[in-house]
XYZ file of C-alpha atoms in Angstrom:
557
model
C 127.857 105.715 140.176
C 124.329 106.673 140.850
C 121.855 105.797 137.412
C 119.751 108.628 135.853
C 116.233 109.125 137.038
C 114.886 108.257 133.794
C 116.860 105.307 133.481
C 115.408 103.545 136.208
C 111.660 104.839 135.605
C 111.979 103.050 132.685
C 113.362 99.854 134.286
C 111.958 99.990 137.646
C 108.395 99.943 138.748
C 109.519 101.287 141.859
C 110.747 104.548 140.069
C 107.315 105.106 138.490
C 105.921 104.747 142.196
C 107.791 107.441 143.404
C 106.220 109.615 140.688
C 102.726 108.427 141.514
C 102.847 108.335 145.293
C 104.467 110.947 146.194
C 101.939 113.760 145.576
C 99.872 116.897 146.100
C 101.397 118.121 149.478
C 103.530 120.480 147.155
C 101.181 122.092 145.645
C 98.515 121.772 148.493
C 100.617 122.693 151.832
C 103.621 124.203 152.805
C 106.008 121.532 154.276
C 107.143 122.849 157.680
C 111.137 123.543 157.716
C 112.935 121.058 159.617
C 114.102 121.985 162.761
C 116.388 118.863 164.147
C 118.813 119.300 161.411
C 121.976 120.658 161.918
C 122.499 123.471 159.653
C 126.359 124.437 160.597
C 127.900 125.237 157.099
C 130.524 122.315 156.172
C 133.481 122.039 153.856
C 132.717 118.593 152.912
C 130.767 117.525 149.966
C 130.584 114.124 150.327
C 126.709 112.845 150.131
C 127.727 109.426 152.056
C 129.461 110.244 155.739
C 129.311 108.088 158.899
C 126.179 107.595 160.788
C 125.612 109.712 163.528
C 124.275 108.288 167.082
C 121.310 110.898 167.109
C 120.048 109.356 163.457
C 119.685 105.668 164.802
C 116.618 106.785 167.155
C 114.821 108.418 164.066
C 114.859 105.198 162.114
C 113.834 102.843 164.442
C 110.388 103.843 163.459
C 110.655 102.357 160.307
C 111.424 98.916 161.367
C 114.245 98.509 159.809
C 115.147 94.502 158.292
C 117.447 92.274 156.795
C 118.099 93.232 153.311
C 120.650 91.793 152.633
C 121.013 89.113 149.619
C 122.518 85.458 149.760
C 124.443 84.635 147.150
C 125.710 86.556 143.631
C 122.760 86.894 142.155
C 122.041 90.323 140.836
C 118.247 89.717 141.127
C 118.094 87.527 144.304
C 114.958 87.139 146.418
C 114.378 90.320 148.901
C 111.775 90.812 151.435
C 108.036 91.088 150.285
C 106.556 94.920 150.627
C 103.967 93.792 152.936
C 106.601 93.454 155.176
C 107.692 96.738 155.360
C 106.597 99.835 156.911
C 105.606 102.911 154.300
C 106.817 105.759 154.809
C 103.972 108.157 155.327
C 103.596 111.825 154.441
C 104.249 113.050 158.151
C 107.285 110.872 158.286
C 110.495 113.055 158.533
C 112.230 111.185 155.530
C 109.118 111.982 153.417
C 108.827 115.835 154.102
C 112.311 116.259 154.101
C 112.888 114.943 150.458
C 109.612 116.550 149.285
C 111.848 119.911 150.247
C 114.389 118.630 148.489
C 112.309 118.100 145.460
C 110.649 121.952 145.728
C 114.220 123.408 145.868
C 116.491 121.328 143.745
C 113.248 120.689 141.065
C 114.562 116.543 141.237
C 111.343 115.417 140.738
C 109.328 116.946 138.141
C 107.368 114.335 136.665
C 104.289 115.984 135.470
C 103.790 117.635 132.711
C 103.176 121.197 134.011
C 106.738 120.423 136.332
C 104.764 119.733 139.588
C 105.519 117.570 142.007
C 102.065 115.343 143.742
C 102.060 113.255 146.337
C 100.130 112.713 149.333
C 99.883 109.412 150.139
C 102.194 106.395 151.822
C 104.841 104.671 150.082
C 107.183 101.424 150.257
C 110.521 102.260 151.390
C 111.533 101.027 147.465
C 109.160 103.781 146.196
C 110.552 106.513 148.208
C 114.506 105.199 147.679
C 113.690 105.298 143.833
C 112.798 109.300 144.364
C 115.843 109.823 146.720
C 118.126 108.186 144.322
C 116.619 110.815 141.391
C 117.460 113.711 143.410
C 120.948 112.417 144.556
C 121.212 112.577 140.820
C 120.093 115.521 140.217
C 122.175 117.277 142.862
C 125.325 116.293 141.914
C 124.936 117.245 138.107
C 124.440 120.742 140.062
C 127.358 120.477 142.011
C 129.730 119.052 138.931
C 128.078 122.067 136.964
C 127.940 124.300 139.753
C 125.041 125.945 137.696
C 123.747 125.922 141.675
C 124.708 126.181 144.977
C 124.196 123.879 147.108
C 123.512 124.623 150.876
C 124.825 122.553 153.478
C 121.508 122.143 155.381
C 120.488 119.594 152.165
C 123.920 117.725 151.833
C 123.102 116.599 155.430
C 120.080 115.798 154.890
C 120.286 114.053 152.126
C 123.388 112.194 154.089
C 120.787 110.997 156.700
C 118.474 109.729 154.116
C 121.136 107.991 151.904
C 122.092 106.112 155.567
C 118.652 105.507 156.743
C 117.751 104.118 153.104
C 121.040 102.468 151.814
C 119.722 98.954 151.670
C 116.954 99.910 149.542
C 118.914 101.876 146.929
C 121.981 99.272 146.868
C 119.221 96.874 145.912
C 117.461 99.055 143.459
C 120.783 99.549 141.910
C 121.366 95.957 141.420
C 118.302 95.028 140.197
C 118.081 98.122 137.438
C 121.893 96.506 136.046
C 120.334 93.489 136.230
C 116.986 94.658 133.912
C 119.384 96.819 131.595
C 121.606 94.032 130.955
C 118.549 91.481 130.121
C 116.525 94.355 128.330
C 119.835 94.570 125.815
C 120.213 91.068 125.312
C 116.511 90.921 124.237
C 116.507 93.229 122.096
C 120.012 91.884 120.546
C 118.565 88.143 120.548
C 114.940 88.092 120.441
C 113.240 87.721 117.057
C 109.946 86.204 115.704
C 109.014 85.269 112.369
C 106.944 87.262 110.405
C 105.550 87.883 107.300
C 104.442 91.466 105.935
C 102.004 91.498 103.098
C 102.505 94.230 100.981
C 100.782 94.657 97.009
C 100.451 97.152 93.963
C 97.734 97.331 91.568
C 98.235 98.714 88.350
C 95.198 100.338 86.022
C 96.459 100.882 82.390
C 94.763 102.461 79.567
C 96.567 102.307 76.095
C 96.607 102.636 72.569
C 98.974 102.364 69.766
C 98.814 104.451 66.095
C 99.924 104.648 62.693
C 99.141 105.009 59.534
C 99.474 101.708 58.264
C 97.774 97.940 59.218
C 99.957 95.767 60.536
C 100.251 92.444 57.960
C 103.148 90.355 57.215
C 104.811 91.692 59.853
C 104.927 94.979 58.570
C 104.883 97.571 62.099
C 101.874 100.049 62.033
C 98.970 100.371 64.516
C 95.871 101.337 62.385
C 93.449 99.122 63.744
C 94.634 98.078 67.098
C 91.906 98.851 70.062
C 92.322 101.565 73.027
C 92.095 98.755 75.668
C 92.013 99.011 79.223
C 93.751 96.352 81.776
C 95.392 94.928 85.149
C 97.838 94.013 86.820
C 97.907 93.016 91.036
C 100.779 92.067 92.794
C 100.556 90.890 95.928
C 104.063 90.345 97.805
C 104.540 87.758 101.308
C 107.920 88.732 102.797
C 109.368 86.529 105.522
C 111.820 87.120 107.604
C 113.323 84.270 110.407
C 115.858 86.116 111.572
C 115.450 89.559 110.709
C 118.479 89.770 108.446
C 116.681 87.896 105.774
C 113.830 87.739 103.716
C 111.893 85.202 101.407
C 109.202 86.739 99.512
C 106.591 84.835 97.504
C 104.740 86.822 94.964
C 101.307 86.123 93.494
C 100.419 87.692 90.460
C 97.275 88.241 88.335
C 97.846 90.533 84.770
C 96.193 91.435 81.959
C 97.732 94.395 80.436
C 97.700 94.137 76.453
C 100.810 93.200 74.642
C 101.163 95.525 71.683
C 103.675 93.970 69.837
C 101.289 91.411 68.691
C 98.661 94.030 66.972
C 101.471 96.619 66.210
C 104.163 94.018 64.682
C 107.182 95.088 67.122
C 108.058 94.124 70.343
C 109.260 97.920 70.123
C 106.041 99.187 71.681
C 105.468 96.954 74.398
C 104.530 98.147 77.646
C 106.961 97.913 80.637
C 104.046 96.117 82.788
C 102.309 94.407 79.941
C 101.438 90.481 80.376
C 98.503 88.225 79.285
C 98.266 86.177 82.160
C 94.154 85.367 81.455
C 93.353 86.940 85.097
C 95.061 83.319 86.171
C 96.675 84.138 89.666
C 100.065 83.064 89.307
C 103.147 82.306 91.523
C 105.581 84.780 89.827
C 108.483 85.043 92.355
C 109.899 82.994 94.745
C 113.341 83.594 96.430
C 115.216 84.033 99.567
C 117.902 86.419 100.295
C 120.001 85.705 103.349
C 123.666 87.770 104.540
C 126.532 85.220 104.505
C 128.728 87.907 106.567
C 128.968 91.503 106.560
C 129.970 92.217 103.155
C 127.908 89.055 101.374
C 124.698 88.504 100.704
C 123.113 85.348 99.036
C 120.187 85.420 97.005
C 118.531 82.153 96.029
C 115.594 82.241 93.453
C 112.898 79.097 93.128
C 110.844 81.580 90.393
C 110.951 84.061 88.360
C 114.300 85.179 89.314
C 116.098 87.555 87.118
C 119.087 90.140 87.362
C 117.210 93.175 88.522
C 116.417 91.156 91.981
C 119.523 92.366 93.155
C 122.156 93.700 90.608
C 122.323 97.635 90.705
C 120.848 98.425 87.419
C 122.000 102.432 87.720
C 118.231 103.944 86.579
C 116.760 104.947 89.636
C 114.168 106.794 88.176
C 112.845 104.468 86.098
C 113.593 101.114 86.245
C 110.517 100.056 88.031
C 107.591 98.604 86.090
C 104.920 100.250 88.388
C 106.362 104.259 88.793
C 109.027 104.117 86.183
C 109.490 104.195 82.043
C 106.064 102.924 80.459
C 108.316 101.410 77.838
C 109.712 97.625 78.175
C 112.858 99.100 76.890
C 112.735 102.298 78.880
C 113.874 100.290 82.394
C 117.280 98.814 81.881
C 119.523 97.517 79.374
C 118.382 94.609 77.411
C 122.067 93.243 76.263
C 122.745 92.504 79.931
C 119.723 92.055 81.830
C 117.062 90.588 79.835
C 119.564 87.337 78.615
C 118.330 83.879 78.783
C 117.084 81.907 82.297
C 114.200 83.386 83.881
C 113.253 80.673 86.276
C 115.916 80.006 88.895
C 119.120 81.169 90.037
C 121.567 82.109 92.383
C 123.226 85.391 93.327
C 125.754 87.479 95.515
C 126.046 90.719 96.360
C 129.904 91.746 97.613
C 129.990 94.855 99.064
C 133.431 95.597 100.088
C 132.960 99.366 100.763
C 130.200 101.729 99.436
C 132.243 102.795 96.373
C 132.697 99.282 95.063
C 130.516 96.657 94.907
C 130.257 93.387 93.079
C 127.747 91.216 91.537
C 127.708 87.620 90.610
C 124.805 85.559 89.066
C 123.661 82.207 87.443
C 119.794 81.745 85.682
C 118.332 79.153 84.419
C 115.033 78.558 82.454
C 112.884 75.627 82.842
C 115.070 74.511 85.906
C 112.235 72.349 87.140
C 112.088 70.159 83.995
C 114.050 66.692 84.171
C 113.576 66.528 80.371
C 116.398 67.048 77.795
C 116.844 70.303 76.601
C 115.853 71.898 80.654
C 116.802 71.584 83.732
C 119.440 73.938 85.776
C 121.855 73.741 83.087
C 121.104 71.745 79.864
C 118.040 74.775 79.006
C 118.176 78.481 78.629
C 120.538 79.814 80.937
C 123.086 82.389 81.551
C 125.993 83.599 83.787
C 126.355 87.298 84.867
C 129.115 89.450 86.786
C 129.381 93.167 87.450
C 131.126 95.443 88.998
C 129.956 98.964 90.301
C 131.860 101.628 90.880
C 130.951 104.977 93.037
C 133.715 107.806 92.876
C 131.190 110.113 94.170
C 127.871 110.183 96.259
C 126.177 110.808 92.755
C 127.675 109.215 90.364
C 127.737 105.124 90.047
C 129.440 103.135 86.526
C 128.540 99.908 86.540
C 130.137 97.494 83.790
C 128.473 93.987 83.161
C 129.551 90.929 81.509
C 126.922 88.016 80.822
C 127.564 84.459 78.879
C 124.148 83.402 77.686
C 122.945 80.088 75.792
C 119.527 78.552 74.686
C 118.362 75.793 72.621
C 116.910 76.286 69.338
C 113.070 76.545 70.725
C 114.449 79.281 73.625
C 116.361 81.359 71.704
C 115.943 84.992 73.171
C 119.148 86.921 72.806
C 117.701 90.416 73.849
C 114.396 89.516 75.945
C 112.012 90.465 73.428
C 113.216 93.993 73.046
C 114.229 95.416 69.780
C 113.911 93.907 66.248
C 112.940 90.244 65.337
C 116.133 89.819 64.284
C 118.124 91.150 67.077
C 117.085 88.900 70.312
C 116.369 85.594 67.250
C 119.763 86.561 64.768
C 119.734 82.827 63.575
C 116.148 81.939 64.075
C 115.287 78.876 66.040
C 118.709 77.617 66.240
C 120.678 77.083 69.478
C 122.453 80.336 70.629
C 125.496 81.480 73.012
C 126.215 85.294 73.181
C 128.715 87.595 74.901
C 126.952 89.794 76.570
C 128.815 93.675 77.546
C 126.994 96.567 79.134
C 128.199 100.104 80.469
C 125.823 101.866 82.820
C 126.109 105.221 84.499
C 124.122 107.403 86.455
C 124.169 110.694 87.941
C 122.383 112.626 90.470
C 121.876 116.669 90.485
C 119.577 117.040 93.370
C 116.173 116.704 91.706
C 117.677 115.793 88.489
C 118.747 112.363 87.631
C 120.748 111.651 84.125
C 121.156 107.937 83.574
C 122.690 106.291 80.269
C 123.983 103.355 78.996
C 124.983 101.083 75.876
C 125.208 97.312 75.246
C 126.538 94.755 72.866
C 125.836 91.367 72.156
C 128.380 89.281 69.977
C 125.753 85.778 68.846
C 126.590 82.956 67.725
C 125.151 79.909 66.143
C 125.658 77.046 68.017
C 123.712 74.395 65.472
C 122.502 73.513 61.559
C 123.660 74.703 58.415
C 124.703 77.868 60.086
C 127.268 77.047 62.919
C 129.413 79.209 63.832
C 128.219 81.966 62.395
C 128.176 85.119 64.432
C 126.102 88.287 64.677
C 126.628 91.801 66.324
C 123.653 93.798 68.386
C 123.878 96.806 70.038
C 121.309 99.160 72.115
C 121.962 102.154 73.763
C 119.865 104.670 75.687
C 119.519 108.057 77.694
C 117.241 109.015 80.445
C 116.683 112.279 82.155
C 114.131 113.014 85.051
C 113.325 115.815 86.769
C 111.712 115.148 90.411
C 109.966 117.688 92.944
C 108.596 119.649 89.943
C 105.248 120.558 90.261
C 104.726 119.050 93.618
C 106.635 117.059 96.136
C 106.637 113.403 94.901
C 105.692 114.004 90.976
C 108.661 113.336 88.273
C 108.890 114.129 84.812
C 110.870 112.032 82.289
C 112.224 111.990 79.001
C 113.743 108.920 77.027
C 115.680 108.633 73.990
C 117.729 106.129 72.407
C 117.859 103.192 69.652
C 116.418 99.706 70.385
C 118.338 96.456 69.915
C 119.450 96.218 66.571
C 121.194 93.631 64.552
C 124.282 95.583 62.670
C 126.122 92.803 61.607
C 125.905 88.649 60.870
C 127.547 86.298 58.985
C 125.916 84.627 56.024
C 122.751 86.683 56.652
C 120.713 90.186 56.556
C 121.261 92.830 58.709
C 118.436 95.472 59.762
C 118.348 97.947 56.689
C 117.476 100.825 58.619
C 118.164 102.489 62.467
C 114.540 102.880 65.026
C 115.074 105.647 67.685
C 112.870 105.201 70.965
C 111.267 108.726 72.085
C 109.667 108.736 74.902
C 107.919 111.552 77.548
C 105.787 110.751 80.938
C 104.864 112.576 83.862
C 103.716 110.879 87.276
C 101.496 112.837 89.596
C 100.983 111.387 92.868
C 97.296 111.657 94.323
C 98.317 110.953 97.240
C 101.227 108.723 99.241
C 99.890 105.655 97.602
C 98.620 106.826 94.698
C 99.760 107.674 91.200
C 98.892 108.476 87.939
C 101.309 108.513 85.127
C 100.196 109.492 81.528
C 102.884 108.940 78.729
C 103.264 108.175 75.110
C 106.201 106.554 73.500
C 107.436 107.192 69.492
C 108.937 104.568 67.821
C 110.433 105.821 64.001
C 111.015 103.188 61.679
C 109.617 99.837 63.928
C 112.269 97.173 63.677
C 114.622 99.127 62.093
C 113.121 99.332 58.839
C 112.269 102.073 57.278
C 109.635 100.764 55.580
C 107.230 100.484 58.125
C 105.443 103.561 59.638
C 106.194 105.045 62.675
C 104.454 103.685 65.868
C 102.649 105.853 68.449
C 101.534 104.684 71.963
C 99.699 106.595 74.088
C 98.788 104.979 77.631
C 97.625 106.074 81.775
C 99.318 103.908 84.258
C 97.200 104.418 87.558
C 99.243 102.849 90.408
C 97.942 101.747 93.941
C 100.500 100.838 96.311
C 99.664 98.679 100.021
């Protein structure tokens, strides 16, 4: 079976030859029509036929030799093309395919579909532009889009004998490259490492009507301030299939809660890092088989690494909610262990998927109270569900302890006494989430609620149990103004303790209201202006409502 032209001009030198050598007679002169060819119509459409005595004369003047190969090798040694004759353009073989080429158009290689060529060529140059119009005139005859007369199928039987060394050998050798060329590409890998990196410019401000003081929530006299935050992210890959990436970090983005009294208003990419640079993640993600993937984390390795967290739109610190609250639920995802980890990803099918996941805090300290399991850590599993292209569930279970100075039930989100119910006194929670989210075409409508059942796992107060729960609802709107920009609107209540034994609930409900808009400048840049409400800070309705008003300008490299 005869290979496409294009196939071997990308495989064989000896294709792109042809191309190149053969030139400019058929535009600049008129081949002369052959007159020793015998032009008696035949029934027979066979390209290969016997030789016939009258050819062997003709070819003698191309000195024929050996080319034969020793042994099986597809790619064997053959004769050097110094030792051939060329086939020049007043050679019978070369007019009579440059005919060929004129009629059957087998050889269009320009890009104004001319043919050039006025100049000698190997007898491997000139079998590599046979061998494309062999091609090329048997697609016409299996189309029979064109006739074909029977003055060409005998020539082109005289050239296919007089040159049937050269294209068995050409043949070979372009099986020989394909099969090579695929197992490169199926086997060959280097390691690399990409960097990529975001910088974040925020400007924010908080208001109220009331100075914070004994932790009472207000914002009269905190300060518009203006901060950082550059990530700059190392991804390796060994095999091509996996990835480590180590993160370096430098932030310092104002934490509100400290001037405002509630960890209600912080900012989803707040930190006061002191412009230190920082290693801030380190972990390696590997596939154990088709349907498994590993993910081992050295630092700063959390949930949202790799568990589906069902808010698209805004789960990201950098383009998404400028809320800490606003990017996923805090009863499930912000639990205790922070440091290291382990976690797998089973993907059976796309419509169900599970997740499985250990953390640990302090996992590098030998001391008691640390290490992988004696200090803060938890144990996660979810499953996700996808009945539709647009619509995913997701339900989450997480078992969560720390030690008395650790305690963080709800990761610093919501009231004092919802992530601390028992104060500094070793904790273990239940941890339940339900997450859903749904796609319209440019709108996205995301939701979900969480509970955390405490309990007090040391002192005077053992035992003793508490209830949280959060919930939330997000809706954005993409493709608005312009392609790229998305509008957003939050709105739900922040952790809150509703229930505990032996103890004081919060008196009163907070609800979370919160608006932004994100405008990109250009692919890798974008501005987001937003403002978050928080009514009755730490559930309590004593305190004044909180305002914060910030510009998140994000570059991304």
């Amino acid at each position: 079976m005869l290979k496409l032209f294009w196939s071997g001009l990308r495989s064989s030198p000896a294709a792109l030859g042809a191309l190149l050598l053969l030139s400019n007679s058929a535009l600049a002169q008129t081949t002369p029509e052959v007159s020793n060819i015998d032009t008696t119509e035949s029934s027979s459409t066979s390209l290969v036929a016997d030789p016939a005595s009258d050819i062997l004369q003709k070819i003698e003047q191309y000195n024929p030799i050996d080319l034969s190969q020793g042994g099986d090798e597809p790619l064997g040694q053959v004769n050097a093309v110094n030792q051939l004759r060329d086939v020049r353009p007043t050679d019978w073989a070369f007019q009579a395919l440059q005919n060929l080429a004129q009629r059957h158009q087998c050889l269009l290689a320009y890009p104004d579909n001319t043919y050039r060529g006025n100049r000698a060529m190997t007898r491997y140059e000139f079998a590599a532009g046979l061998d494309a119009c062999l091609e090329q005139i048997q697609r016409q005859l299996a189309t029979l889009d064109t006739g074909v007369s029977a003055r060409d199928m005998e020539t082109l039987r005289r050239l296919q004998e007089e040159f049937a060394g050269e294209l068995t050998i050409l043949r070979r050798q372009v099986d020989a490259l394909e099969v090579r060329t695929a197992e490169l590409e199926a086997n060959q890998f280097s390691t690399t490492t990409k960097l990529n990196g975001e910088v974040i410019f925020a400007l924010a401000d908080a208001f109220g009507d009331q100075e914070p003081a004994s932790n009472i929530a207000g914002g009269e006299n905190v300060q518009t301030s203006f901060g950082y935050r550059v990530r700059m992210n190392f991804d390796t890959s060994f095999t091509g299939k996996d990835r480590l990436r180590t993160r370096l970090q430098a932030v310092d983005v104002a934490r509100l809660d400290r001037p405002t009294g509630t960890s209600m208003s912080r900012l989803a990419f707040d930190g006061d890092g002191g412009s230190a640079i920082t290693l801030d993640r380190l972990d390696y993600r590997f596939p154990l088989s088709d349907t498994v993937r590993v993910n081992l984390g050295a630092a700063g390795f959390v949930a949202d690494r790799f568990v589906p967290l069902l808010n698209p739109l805004f789960d990201s610190s950098e383009n998404g909610a400028i809320s800490r609250f606003g990017r996923y639920n805090p009863a499930v995802y912000r639990t205790a262990g922070d440091t290291a980890g382990i976690g797998f990803e089973i993907t059976p099918s796309k419509q169900f998927r599970v997740d499985l996941g250990y953390f640990s805090s302090n996992s590098g300290s030998p001391i008691p109270k640390n290490g992988l399991f004696n200090g803060a850590h938890s144990a996660l599993g979810q499953i996700t569900v996808s009945p539709t292209e647009n619509i995913d569930l997701a339900f989450t279970y997480v078992n969560s302890y720390a030690p008395g100075d650790d305690v963080n039930v709800t990761g610093t989100t919501g009231s004092r006494n919802a992530f601390r119910p028992f104060g500094s006194v070793a904790t273990s929670g239940n941890h339940f989430g339900l997450q859903t989210s749904i796609n319209f075409n440019q709108v996205t409508l995301s939701a979900w609620g969480g509970y955390v059942s405490a309990e007090a796992k040391d002192g005077p107060n053992e035992g003793n149990k508490a209830d949280i729960w959060n919930w939330l609802v997000l809706l954005g709107v993409e493709d608005l103004g312009v392609e790229g920009d998305q509008l957003g609107f939050i709105f739900g209540m922040p952790p809150k303790l509703t229930d505990i034994d032996n103890g004081t609930s919060d008196p009163s409900t907070s609800l979370h209201f919160e608006t932004l808009y994100r405008y990109p400048l250009s692919n890798n840049i974008n501005i987001t202006p937003g403002f978050m409400v928080i009514t009755n800070p730490n559930h309590d309705d004593n305190n004044d409502t909180v305002w914060v008003g910030t510009v998140r300008t994000t570059f991304k490299f």
